[in-house]
Amino acid sequence: MAKHGKKYLEAAKLIDAEAQYEPTEAVTLVKKAAVAKFDETVEVAVRLGVDSKKQDQAVRGVVVLPHGTGKTKVVLVFAKGDKAKEAEAAGADFVGDQDLITKIQQGWFEFDVCVATPDMMSEVGKLGRLLGGKGLMPNPKAGTVTFDVTKAVQEIKAGKIEYRLDKAGQIHAPVGKVSFDETKLNENVRALFEALVRSKPAASKGVYLKSAAISSTMGPSVRMNLQSFR
């Protein structure tokens, strides 16, 4: 069993582990219970009423958080010609084609997100094992395989995140930093849940949003009452 430090145990006293708090109150408690000396990430974990083993109940999507995540992502774009120039103008950190593919094959991964134009995917596909293992492979469902590279890069820089159901039937997603004021965190949380509701599979039966908790990187989790999101 994991041992917690004195600061964590003191912070945990602020929270009733059995209670379900209204989302706004949960955010307040997470900020109060943050004990680390660095600016902790605030993350939401949601258990969904779907069968993760069934393809027709898969939940995956993207959402642009209105106030971002507090972290500016490093964006790499695979593109040629005019689309490469467009990506550079949009603020992409790295733009190229075969040169970047070779660099990645040699073990370079100094980026957070990959975007590719559709005409590059036959070449980028060669990196499937390398990028896929790190969750970096461009995907049309995530909006990262597109000719509209300007929109893709700008949304990622603005705070677009991808959410994806794991094998345990849960979604984990960052919604900001402890330093964010409560209004910004609350608006980011609501944007995430609204996106999850829109992503509900038609094959899902019964209660879809089963349970959720919000926490900071080093702080205790706070259970949320999801009635307002349902």
C-alpha positions in Angstrom: 0.0 0.0 0.0 1.4 3.4 -1.0 2.5 5.7 1.8 1.5 9.4 1.7 3.4 12.3 3.1 2.2 14.6 5.9 1.1 17.3 3.5 -1.0 14.9 1.5 -2.6 13.5 4.6 -3.5 17.0 5.8 -4.9 17.9 2.4 -7.0 14.7 2.4 -8.7 15.8 5.5 -10.4 18.5 3.5 -12.3 15.9 1.5 -14.9 13.4 2.4 -13.8 10.3 0.4 -17.4 8.9 0.3 -19.1 12.1 -0.8 -19.9 13.2 -4.3 -19.4 17.0 -4.7 -20.9 19.3 -7.2 -18.4 20.0 -10.0 -17.8 23.6 -8.9 -17.2 22.5 -5.3 -14.9 19.7 -6.5 -12.7 22.2 -8.4 -12.5 24.4 -5.3 -11.4 21.4 -3.1 -8.8 20.3 -5.7 -7.2 23.8 -5.6 -7.2 23.8 -1.8 -5.8 20.3 -1.6 -2.9 20.9 -4.0 0.3 20.6 -1.9 3.2 20.4 -4.4 5.6 23.3 -4.9 5.2 23.1 -8.7 2.1 24.1 -10.7 0.2 20.8 -10.7 -1.9 19.6 -13.6 -5.6 19.1 -12.9 -6.9 15.8 -14.4 -10.4 14.3 -14.6 -11.0 10.5 -14.7 -14.4 9.4 -15.9 -15.8 5.8 -15.8 -18.2 5.3 -18.7 -21.0 2.8 -19.0 -19.7 1.2 -22.1 -18.0 -2.1 -23.0 -14.5 -1.3 -23.9 -14.1 -4.6 -25.6 -16.7 -3.9 -28.2 -15.8 -1.8 -31.2 -19.2 -0.2 -31.5 -18.9 1.2 -28.0 -15.5 2.8 -28.4 -15.3 6.4 -27.2 -12.6 8.6 -28.8 -12.6 12.3 -29.7 -11.1 15.7 -29.3 -12.1 18.9 -27.6 -10.6 22.4 -27.6 -10.6 23.4 -23.9 -11.7 27.1 -23.8 -8.7 28.0 -21.6 -6.2 25.4 -22.7 -4.3 23.0 -20.6 -1.6 25.3 -19.3 1.0 23.7 -21.5 1.9 24.7 -25.0 2.4 21.6 -27.1 5.3 21.1 -29.5 3.7 20.4 -32.9 5.3 18.5 -35.7 3.7 18.6 -39.2 4.5 16.2 -42.0 3.8 18.1 -45.2 5.3 19.2 -48.5 5.2 22.3 -50.7 2.6 24.9 -50.0 1.1 22.9 -47.1 4.5 22.9 -45.4 4.7 26.7 -45.8 1.1 26.9 -44.4 2.1 24.8 -41.4 5.1 27.0 -40.7 2.9 30.2 -40.9 0.4 28.6 -38.5 3.1 28.2 -35.8 4.1 24.5 -36.2 7.4 23.9 -34.4 8.8 21.3 -36.9 7.7 20.9 -40.5 9.1 18.5 -43.1 8.7 15.2 -44.8 11.3 12.5 -45.4 13.9 14.4 -43.3 11.7 14.2 -40.2 10.8 10.6 -40.9 14.5 9.7 -41.0 15.1 11.7 -37.8 12.4 9.8 -36.0 13.6 6.5 -37.2 16.9 7.4 -35.6 15.3 7.9 -32.2 14.3 11.6 -32.1 11.0 12.4 -30.3 11.2 16.0 -29.2 7.5 16.8 -29.9 4.1 16.3 -28.4 1.7 16.0 -31.3 2.0 14.9 -35.0 -0.1 16.3 -37.8 0.1 15.0 -41.4 -1.5 15.8 -44.7 -3.3 12.8 -46.2 -0.8 12.6 -49.1 2.0 12.0 -46.6 0.4 9.1 -44.8 1.8 6.4 -47.0 5.3 7.5 -45.9 4.3 8.3 -42.3 2.8 4.9 -42.0 6.3 3.5 -42.0 6.6 5.0 -38.5 3.5 3.2 -37.2 5.4 1.1 -34.7 7.5 4.0 -33.4 4.7 6.6 -33.3 1.9 4.3 -32.4 3.7 3.0 -29.3 3.9 6.5 -28.0 0.4 7.6 -28.9 1.7 10.0 -31.5 0.5 8.5 -34.8 -1.6 11.0 -36.8 -5.3 9.9 -36.9 -8.2 11.4 -38.9 -10.6 10.9 -35.9 -8.3 13.1 -33.8 -8.1 15.7 -36.6 -4.4 15.2 -37.1 -4.7 13.8 -40.7 -5.9 16.8 -42.7 -5.1 19.2 -45.5 -6.3 22.1 -43.2 -3.0 22.2 -41.4 -3.6 25.8 -40.2 -6.7 24.9 -38.3 -5.1 21.7 -36.9 -2.0 23.5 -35.6 -3.9 26.5 -34.2 -6.4 24.3 -32.3 -3.6 22.2 -30.8 -1.7 25.3 -29.7 -5.0 26.7 -28.3 -5.5 23.7 -26.0 -7.1 20.9 -28.1 -6.8 17.6 -26.3 -7.7 14.0 -27.4 -9.6 11.7 -25.1 -9.8 7.9 -25.6 -11.4 5.1 -23.7 -8.9 2.8 -22.0 -9.2 -1.0 -21.5 -10.8 -0.4 -18.0 -13.6 1.7 -19.5 -12.2 5.0 -18.3 -11.3 8.3 -19.8 -8.4 10.4 -18.4 -7.9 14.0 -19.5 -6.1 17.1 -18.3 -8.3 20.2 -17.8 -5.8 22.8 -16.7 -3.4 23.7 -14.0 -3.9 24.4 -10.3 -2.9 28.0 -10.9 -5.9 28.5 -13.2 -8.7 30.4 -11.5 -11.9 28.4 -10.6 -13.9 29.9 -13.4 -11.4 28.7 -16.1 -11.2 25.2 -14.6 -14.9 24.9 -14.3 -15.4 25.9 -18.0 -12.7 23.5 -19.1 -14.4 20.7 -17.1 -17.8 21.4 -18.6 -16.3 21.5 -22.1 -14.8 18.0 -21.6 -18.0 16.5 -20.3 -20.1 18.1 -23.1 -17.7 16.5 -25.6 -18.0 13.1 -23.8 -21.8 13.3 -24.0 -21.6 14.1 -27.7 -19.3 11.0 -28.1 -21.8 8.6 -26.5 -22.0 5.5 -28.7 -25.4 4.5 -30.0 -24.8 1.0 -28.7 -24.3 2.2 -25.2 -27.2 1.3 -22.9 -28.1 2.4 -19.3 -26.1 5.1 -17.4 -23.4 6.5 -19.7 -21.5 8.8 -17.2 -21.1 6.4 -14.3 -18.7 8.1 -12.1 -15.8 10.7 -12.1 -13.1 12.1 -10.0 -10.9 15.2 -10.3 -7.5 15.6 -8.8 -4.2 17.5 -9.1 -0.9 15.7 -9.9 0.1 15.1 -6.3 -3.2 15.8 -4.4 -6.1 13.6 -3.3 -9.0 12.9 -5.7 -12.4 14.4 -5.3 -15.5 12.4 -6.4 -17.9 14.4 -8.6 -21.7 14.4 -8.8 -22.4 14.1 -12.5 -26.1 14.9 -12.5 -25.7 18.3 -14.0 -23.7 16.8 -16.9 -26.3 14.1 -17.6 
